[in-house]
Amino acid sequence: MNDLQNIWKEIKIDLSNSLTAMSFLLFIDNLQPVCIKDNDLVLCAPSKNTQETVEEHYIEKIMYAVHNIGLNFNNIVVIIEEDKSYFKDYIMSEEKNEVVKPKIEVQQEKKSDQFIRRYTFNNFVVGECNRFAFMSADSVAKNPGINDSQINLNPLFIYGGVGLGKTHLLHAIGNYLVENNPANYKVVYVPAETLTNEYFKSLNKYSSDKDAYRKFREKYTKADVLMVDDVQFLQKKGGLQEVFFHIFNDLYNAGKQIILSSDRPPKDINDIEDRLRSRFSWGMSADMDLPSFDTRIAIILKKLELVSCKLSDEIIYYIAETSNSNIRELEGALNKVVMYAELMNKKPSLDLAKEALKVNSIETNTVTLDGNKIIDAVCQFYNVQPNEIISKKKTKVIAEARMVAIYLIREILALPLVTIGQLFGGKDHTTISYSVEKIRSGIAENKKTATIIKDIKCILNVDK
Ligand code: ADP
Ligand code: MG
């Protein structure tokens, strides 16, 4: 890779942290670096549409990223393919020389990369479904570990189904604390699955790091604010819950803030020791529910604002009406419509939105093809037939293969649950969601499932 490619890669990495996935994918990822002419960075856009949008909304952001990585260009010039000939000479010389050297020393702001930057309180739309959770998270971010006499927010326990914004709120607390951290709090965020893996790794007696367990404990007991996401995945076996119980007590007794999220309230988490369950309920529990129609509209408007994109009211209503399962899916549907318009190089219309979201549309067919590839790989692994996986057969092997296929399709292609349901002979989305969660917790709990998933990904050549 030449210099220019490397520079562009670095700029993109920085941009990927500050932009939403949607705008990054649509407007940045498909730009090509062309050359550097008179200290202007020249980029090529795949279409006139993209060129205009980037010129209008992203130049400043790109410049900011350039600055962040310690470079300095006078300007960012966006061209389209047919303008390239004009820059021919520069393109040639670009390949021969290294053109750019860092010109200014940048005092890089020390931002934490622990938190997804777009998951902030500002980007979080508040409705009846999540108001209480939002307010609790906001209070905790502003006064971690401090309980006023009326409300006890330690621990804060946020619960609700998938895709309703739990992780977003936890990261919002983290981002807030990183930005406004006068007391230099040590903020630690960890998904329970990662905590589990770290714990078992630290116990590995073959590991070269003899101090691993102590380091593991210290990382968590030294936190001023500890957030554990999806705490329902905290494994019961192997002493982990006992260790976590002690970490919890140490932090709690020292007045440190603990924040937990889960897909259900403490009383409904099956695989958890009673003493932990009771501690989880000591402070405040806040549930997150499905958003109402109005909140869904507000969320769509917010996301559009963030990517500087406009859609007509009728399209927005249509998306809000048809995507009513959770916020992640709502986002997925919105992405689909915007991307579909971009791919087809058309202005978004209601018909286009319907087409984009129609299960058997052209686009879904190409996606289905990929879904089928995954199903084929799973069949190859389990030595079963695709029509058996799609059928209602419930023998052990077929049921397991089906769940694995569902999980992989969801994970790799990120298709909406409803669409995956269609691939499996019209199963409803709760069945699909159940399979995904089942395999996900299987991976966290036992090596065998994790290995199976890894092997099939190998067959598929997916190295995630
Ligand atoms: P969970 O952790 O509950 O499964 P996430 O926090 O991952 O859900 O949210 C899924 C997606 O929905 C994220 O992209 C998140 O930004 C978005 N989201 C969830 N709730 C809201 C909200 N109230 N306002 C804006 N975006 C939201
Ligand atoms: Mg989450």
PDB file of N, CA and C in Angstrom, residues 155-205:
ATOM      1  N   PRO A 155     -26.619  -0.160  43.031  1.00  0.00           N
ATOM      2  CA  PRO A 155     -26.270  -0.131  41.615  1.00  0.00           C
ATOM      3  C   PRO A 155     -27.455   0.350  40.783  1.00  0.00           C
ATOM      4  N   LEU A 156     -27.133   0.875  39.605  1.00  0.00           N
ATOM      5  CA  LEU A 156     -28.209   1.154  38.649  1.00  0.00           C
ATOM      6  C   LEU A 156     -28.338  -0.071  37.761  1.00  0.00           C
ATOM      7  N   PHE A 157     -29.538  -0.618  37.712  1.00  0.00           N
ATOM      8  CA  PHE A 157     -29.759  -1.844  36.941  1.00  0.00           C
ATOM      9  C   PHE A 157     -30.734  -1.518  35.802  1.00  0.00           C
ATOM     10  N   ILE A 158     -30.218  -1.506  34.563  1.00  0.00           N
ATOM     11  CA  ILE A 158     -31.065  -1.156  33.411  1.00  0.00           C
ATOM     12  C   ILE A 158     -31.426  -2.434  32.667  1.00  0.00           C
ATOM     13  N   TYR A 159     -32.705  -2.671  32.463  1.00  0.00           N
ATOM     14  CA  TYR A 159     -33.042  -3.907  31.751  1.00  0.00           C
ATOM     15  C   TYR A 159     -34.103  -3.693  30.680  1.00  0.00           C
ATOM     16  N   GLY A 160     -34.056  -4.583  29.676  1.00  0.00           N
ATOM     17  CA  GLY A 160     -35.016  -4.510  28.577  1.00  0.00           C
ATOM     18  C   GLY A 160     -34.552  -5.408  27.449  1.00  0.00           C
ATOM     19  N   GLY A 161     -35.444  -5.653  26.481  1.00  0.00           N
ATOM     20  CA  GLY A 161     -35.144  -6.591  25.390  1.00  0.00           C
ATOM     21  C   GLY A 161     -34.011  -6.100  24.490  1.00  0.00           C
ATOM     22  N   VAL A 162     -33.659  -6.937  23.510  1.00  0.00           N
ATOM     23  CA  VAL A 162     -32.531  -6.563  22.640  1.00  0.00           C
ATOM     24  C   VAL A 162     -32.881  -5.355  21.787  1.00  0.00           C
ATOM     25  N   GLY A 163     -31.858  -4.578  21.508  1.00  0.00           N
ATOM     26  CA  GLY A 163     -31.997  -3.449  20.582  1.00  0.00           C
ATOM     27  C   GLY A 163     -32.809  -2.292  21.113  1.00  0.00           C
ATOM     28  N   LEU A 164     -32.926  -2.172  22.440  1.00  0.00           N
ATOM     29  CA  LEU A 164     -33.739  -1.077  22.984  1.00  0.00           C
ATOM     30  C   LEU A 164     -32.894   0.057  23.565  1.00  0.00           C
ATOM     31  N   GLY A 165     -31.581  -0.061  23.472  1.00  0.00           N
ATOM     32  CA  GLY A 165     -30.760   1.092  23.859  1.00  0.00           C
ATOM     33  C   GLY A 165     -29.997   0.954  25.167  1.00  0.00           C
ATOM     34  N   LYS A 166     -29.880  -0.270  25.704  1.00  0.00           N
ATOM     35  CA  LYS A 166     -29.155  -0.431  26.977  1.00  0.00           C
ATOM     36  C   LYS A 166     -27.675  -0.083  26.791  1.00  0.00           C
ATOM     37  N   THR A 167     -27.070  -0.702  25.781  1.00  0.00           N
ATOM     38  CA  THR A 167     -25.646  -0.454  25.555  1.00  0.00           C
ATOM     39  C   THR A 167     -25.416   1.022  25.236  1.00  0.00           C
ATOM     40  N   HIS A 168     -26.331   1.586  24.462  1.00  0.00           N
ATOM     41  CA  HIS A 168     -26.213   3.014  24.130  1.00  0.00           C
ATOM     42  C   HIS A 168     -26.152   3.853  25.419  1.00  0.00           C
ATOM     43  N   LEU A 169     -27.034   3.571  26.363  1.00  0.00           N
ATOM     44  CA  LEU A 169     -27.045   4.360  27.599  1.00  0.00           C
ATOM     45  C   LEU A 169     -25.760   4.175  28.405  1.00  0.00           C
ATOM     46  N   LEU A 170     -25.280   2.940  28.472  1.00  0.00           N
ATOM     47  CA  LEU A 170     -24.041   2.692  29.218  1.00  0.00           C
ATOM     48  C   LEU A 170     -22.874   3.476  28.597  1.00  0.00           C
ATOM     49  N   HIS A 171     -22.792   3.423  27.274  1.00  0.00           N
ATOM     50  CA  HIS A 171     -21.720   4.178  26.615  1.00  0.00           C
ATOM     51  C   HIS A 171     -21.930   5.678  26.786  1.00  0.00           C
ATOM     52  N   ALA A 172     -23.189   6.107  26.837  1.00  0.00           N
ATOM     53  CA  ALA A 172     -23.452   7.542  27.030  1.00  0.00           C
ATOM     54  C   ALA A 172     -22.914   7.979  28.391  1.00  0.00           C
ATOM     55  N   ILE A 173     -23.114   7.146  29.394  1.00  0.00           N
ATOM     56  CA  ILE A 173     -22.560   7.455  30.715  1.00  0.00           C
ATOM     57  C   ILE A 173     -21.034   7.545  30.606  1.00  0.00           C
ATOM     58  N   GLY A 174     -20.442   6.555  29.930  1.00  0.00           N
ATOM     59  CA  GLY A 174     -18.986   6.532  29.766  1.00  0.00           C
ATOM     60  C   GLY A 174     -18.491   7.767  29.030  1.00  0.00           C
ATOM     61  N   ASN A 175     -19.130   8.080  27.900  1.00  0.00           N
ATOM     62  CA  ASN A 175     -18.699   9.251  27.119  1.00  0.00           C
ATOM     63  C   ASN A 175     -18.824  10.529  27.942  1.00  0.00           C
ATOM     64  N   TYR A 176     -19.902  10.611  28.701  1.00  0.00           N
ATOM     65  CA  TYR A 176     -20.099  11.806  29.514  1.00  0.00           C
ATOM     66  C   TYR A 176     -18.966  11.937  30.534  1.00  0.00           C
ATOM     67  N   LEU A 177     -18.647  10.812  31.186  1.00  0.00           N
ATOM     68  CA  LEU A 177     -17.612  10.863  32.210  1.00  0.00           C
ATOM     69  C   LEU A 177     -16.231  11.170  31.629  1.00  0.00           C
ATOM     70  N   VAL A 178     -15.989  10.668  30.398  1.00  0.00           N
ATOM     71  CA  VAL A 178     -14.698  10.957  29.777  1.00  0.00           C
ATOM     72  C   VAL A 178     -14.593  12.458  29.474  1.00  0.00           C
ATOM     73  N   GLU A 179     -15.695  13.024  29.004  1.00  0.00           N
ATOM     74  CA  GLU A 179     -15.691  14.459  28.668  1.00  0.00           C
ATOM     75  C   GLU A 179     -15.652  15.352  29.913  1.00  0.00           C
ATOM     76  N   ASN A 180     -16.393  14.948  30.940  1.00  0.00           N
ATOM     77  CA  ASN A 180     -16.520  15.805  32.133  1.00  0.00           C
ATOM     78  C   ASN A 180     -16.053  15.026  33.343  1.00  0.00           C
ATOM     79  N   ASN A 181     -14.773  14.971  33.509  1.00  0.00           N
ATOM     80  CA  ASN A 181     -14.257  14.048  34.501  1.00  0.00           C
ATOM     81  C   ASN A 181     -13.334  14.749  35.484  1.00  0.00           C
ATOM     82  N   PRO A 182     -13.888  15.699  36.231  1.00  0.00           N
ATOM     83  CA  PRO A 182     -13.010  16.515  37.070  1.00  0.00           C
ATOM     84  C   PRO A 182     -12.231  15.687  38.090  1.00  0.00           C
ATOM     85  N   ALA A 183     -12.861  14.655  38.632  1.00  0.00           N
ATOM     86  CA  ALA A 183     -12.182  13.896  39.683  1.00  0.00           C
ATOM     87  C   ALA A 183     -11.308  12.790  39.109  1.00  0.00           C
ATOM     88  N   ASN A 184     -11.174  12.799  37.750  1.00  0.00           N
ATOM     89  CA  ASN A 184     -10.389  11.757  37.108  1.00  0.00           C
ATOM     90  C   ASN A 184     -10.831  10.345  37.469  1.00  0.00           C
ATOM     91  N   TYR A 185     -12.106  10.142  37.395  1.00  0.00           N
ATOM     92  CA  TYR A 185     -12.645   8.826  37.707  1.00  0.00           C
ATOM     93  C   TYR A 185     -12.094   7.769  36.770  1.00  0.00           C
ATOM     94  N   LYS A 186     -11.888   6.614  37.313  1.00  0.00           N
ATOM     95  CA  LYS A 186     -11.518   5.501  36.445  1.00  0.00           C
ATOM     96  C   LYS A 186     -12.815   4.793  36.058  1.00  0.00           C
ATOM     97  N   VAL A 187     -13.133   4.857  34.773  1.00  0.00           N
ATOM     98  CA  VAL A 187     -14.403   4.302  34.310  1.00  0.00           C
ATOM     99  C   VAL A 187     -14.122   3.001  33.557  1.00  0.00           C
ATOM    100  N   VAL A 188     -14.732   1.934  33.995  1.00  0.00           N
ATOM    101  CA  VAL A 188     -14.497   0.657  33.326  1.00  0.00           C
ATOM    102  C   VAL A 188     -15.818   0.105  32.808  1.00  0.00           C
ATOM    103  N   TYR A 189     -15.846  -0.160  31.502  1.00  0.00           N
ATOM    104  CA  TYR A 189     -17.033  -0.764  30.885  1.00  0.00           C
ATOM    105  C   TYR A 189     -16.645  -2.153  30.396  1.00  0.00           C
ATOM    106  N   VAL A 190     -17.483  -3.129  30.652  1.00  0.00           N
ATOM    107  CA  VAL A 190     -17.156  -4.473  30.143  1.00  0.00           C
ATOM    108  C   VAL A 190     -18.441  -5.268  29.878  1.00  0.00           C
ATOM    109  N   PRO A 191     -18.557  -5.876  28.688  1.00  0.00           N
ATOM    110  CA  PRO A 191     -19.671  -6.796  28.487  1.00  0.00           C
ATOM    111  C   PRO A 191     -19.423  -8.039  29.344  1.00  0.00           C
ATOM    112  N   ALA A 192     -20.487  -8.601  29.915  1.00  0.00           N
ATOM    113  CA  ALA A 192     -20.295  -9.748  30.815  1.00  0.00           C
ATOM    114  C   ALA A 192     -19.559 -10.894  30.124  1.00  0.00           C
ATOM    115  N   GLU A 193     -19.777 -11.033  28.824  1.00  0.00           N
ATOM    116  CA  GLU A 193     -19.088 -12.105  28.092  1.00  0.00           C
ATOM    117  C   GLU A 193     -17.580 -11.901  28.145  1.00  0.00           C
ATOM    118  N   THR A 194     -17.159 -10.656  27.975  1.00  0.00           N
ATOM    119  CA  THR A 194     -15.724 -10.363  28.017  1.00  0.00           C
ATOM    120  C   THR A 194     -15.180 -10.590  29.420  1.00  0.00           C
ATOM    121  N   LEU A 195     -15.964 -10.165  30.404  1.00  0.00           N
ATOM    122  CA  LEU A 195     -15.543 -10.361  31.792  1.00  0.00           C
ATOM    123  C   LEU A 195     -15.323 -11.850  32.055  1.00  0.00           C
ATOM    124  N   THR A 196     -16.254 -12.653  31.584  1.00  0.00           N
ATOM    125  CA  THR A 196     -16.158 -14.105  31.749  1.00  0.00           C
ATOM    126  C   THR A 196     -14.872 -14.625  31.107  1.00  0.00           C
ATOM    127  N   ASN A 197     -14.654 -14.207  29.858  1.00  0.00           N
ATOM    128  CA  ASN A 197     -13.451 -14.699  29.167  1.00  0.00           C
ATOM    129  C   ASN A 197     -12.173 -14.250  29.870  1.00  0.00           C
ATOM    130  N   GLU A 198     -12.154 -12.997  30.286  1.00  0.00           N
ATOM    131  CA  GLU A 198     -10.958 -12.487  30.960  1.00  0.00           C
ATOM    132  C   GLU A 198     -10.689 -13.282  32.235  1.00  0.00           C
ATOM    133  N   TYR A 199     -11.767 -13.579  32.942  1.00  0.00           N
ATOM    134  CA  TYR A 199     -11.623 -14.300  34.200  1.00  0.00           C
ATOM    135  C   TYR A 199     -10.992 -15.674  33.963  1.00  0.00           C
ATOM    136  N   PHE A 200     -11.559 -16.415  33.016  1.00  0.00           N
ATOM    137  CA  PHE A 200     -11.044 -17.768  32.804  1.00  0.00           C
ATOM    138  C   PHE A 200      -9.622 -17.740  32.245  1.00  0.00           C
ATOM    139  N   LYS A 201      -9.358 -16.766  31.424  1.00  0.00           N
ATOM    140  CA  LYS A 201      -8.005 -16.613  30.892  1.00  0.00           C
ATOM    141  C   LYS A 201      -7.024 -16.352  32.034  1.00  0.00           C
ATOM    142  N   SER A 202      -7.464 -15.544  32.993  1.00  0.00           N
ATOM    143  CA  SER A 202      -6.552 -15.184  34.083  1.00  0.00           C
ATOM    144  C   SER A 202      -6.255 -16.386  34.976  1.00  0.00           C
ATOM    145  N   LEU A 203      -7.129 -17.383  34.916  1.00  0.00           N
ATOM    146  CA  LEU A 203      -6.911 -18.567  35.757  1.00  0.00           C
ATOM    147  C   LEU A 203      -6.064 -19.633  35.071  1.00  0.00           C
ATOM    148  N   ASN A 204      -5.854 -19.444  33.762  1.00  0.00           N
ATOM    149  CA  ASN A 204      -5.160 -20.468  32.992  1.00  0.00           C
ATOM    150  C   ASN A 204      -3.753 -20.718  33.548  1.00  0.00           C
ATOM    151  N   LYS A 205      -3.559 -21.917  34.060  1.00  0.00           N
ATOM    152  CA  LYS A 205      -2.290 -22.164  34.752  1.00  0.00           C
ATOM    153  C   LYS A 205      -1.128 -22.311  33.778  1.00  0.00           C
TER     154      LYS A 205
END
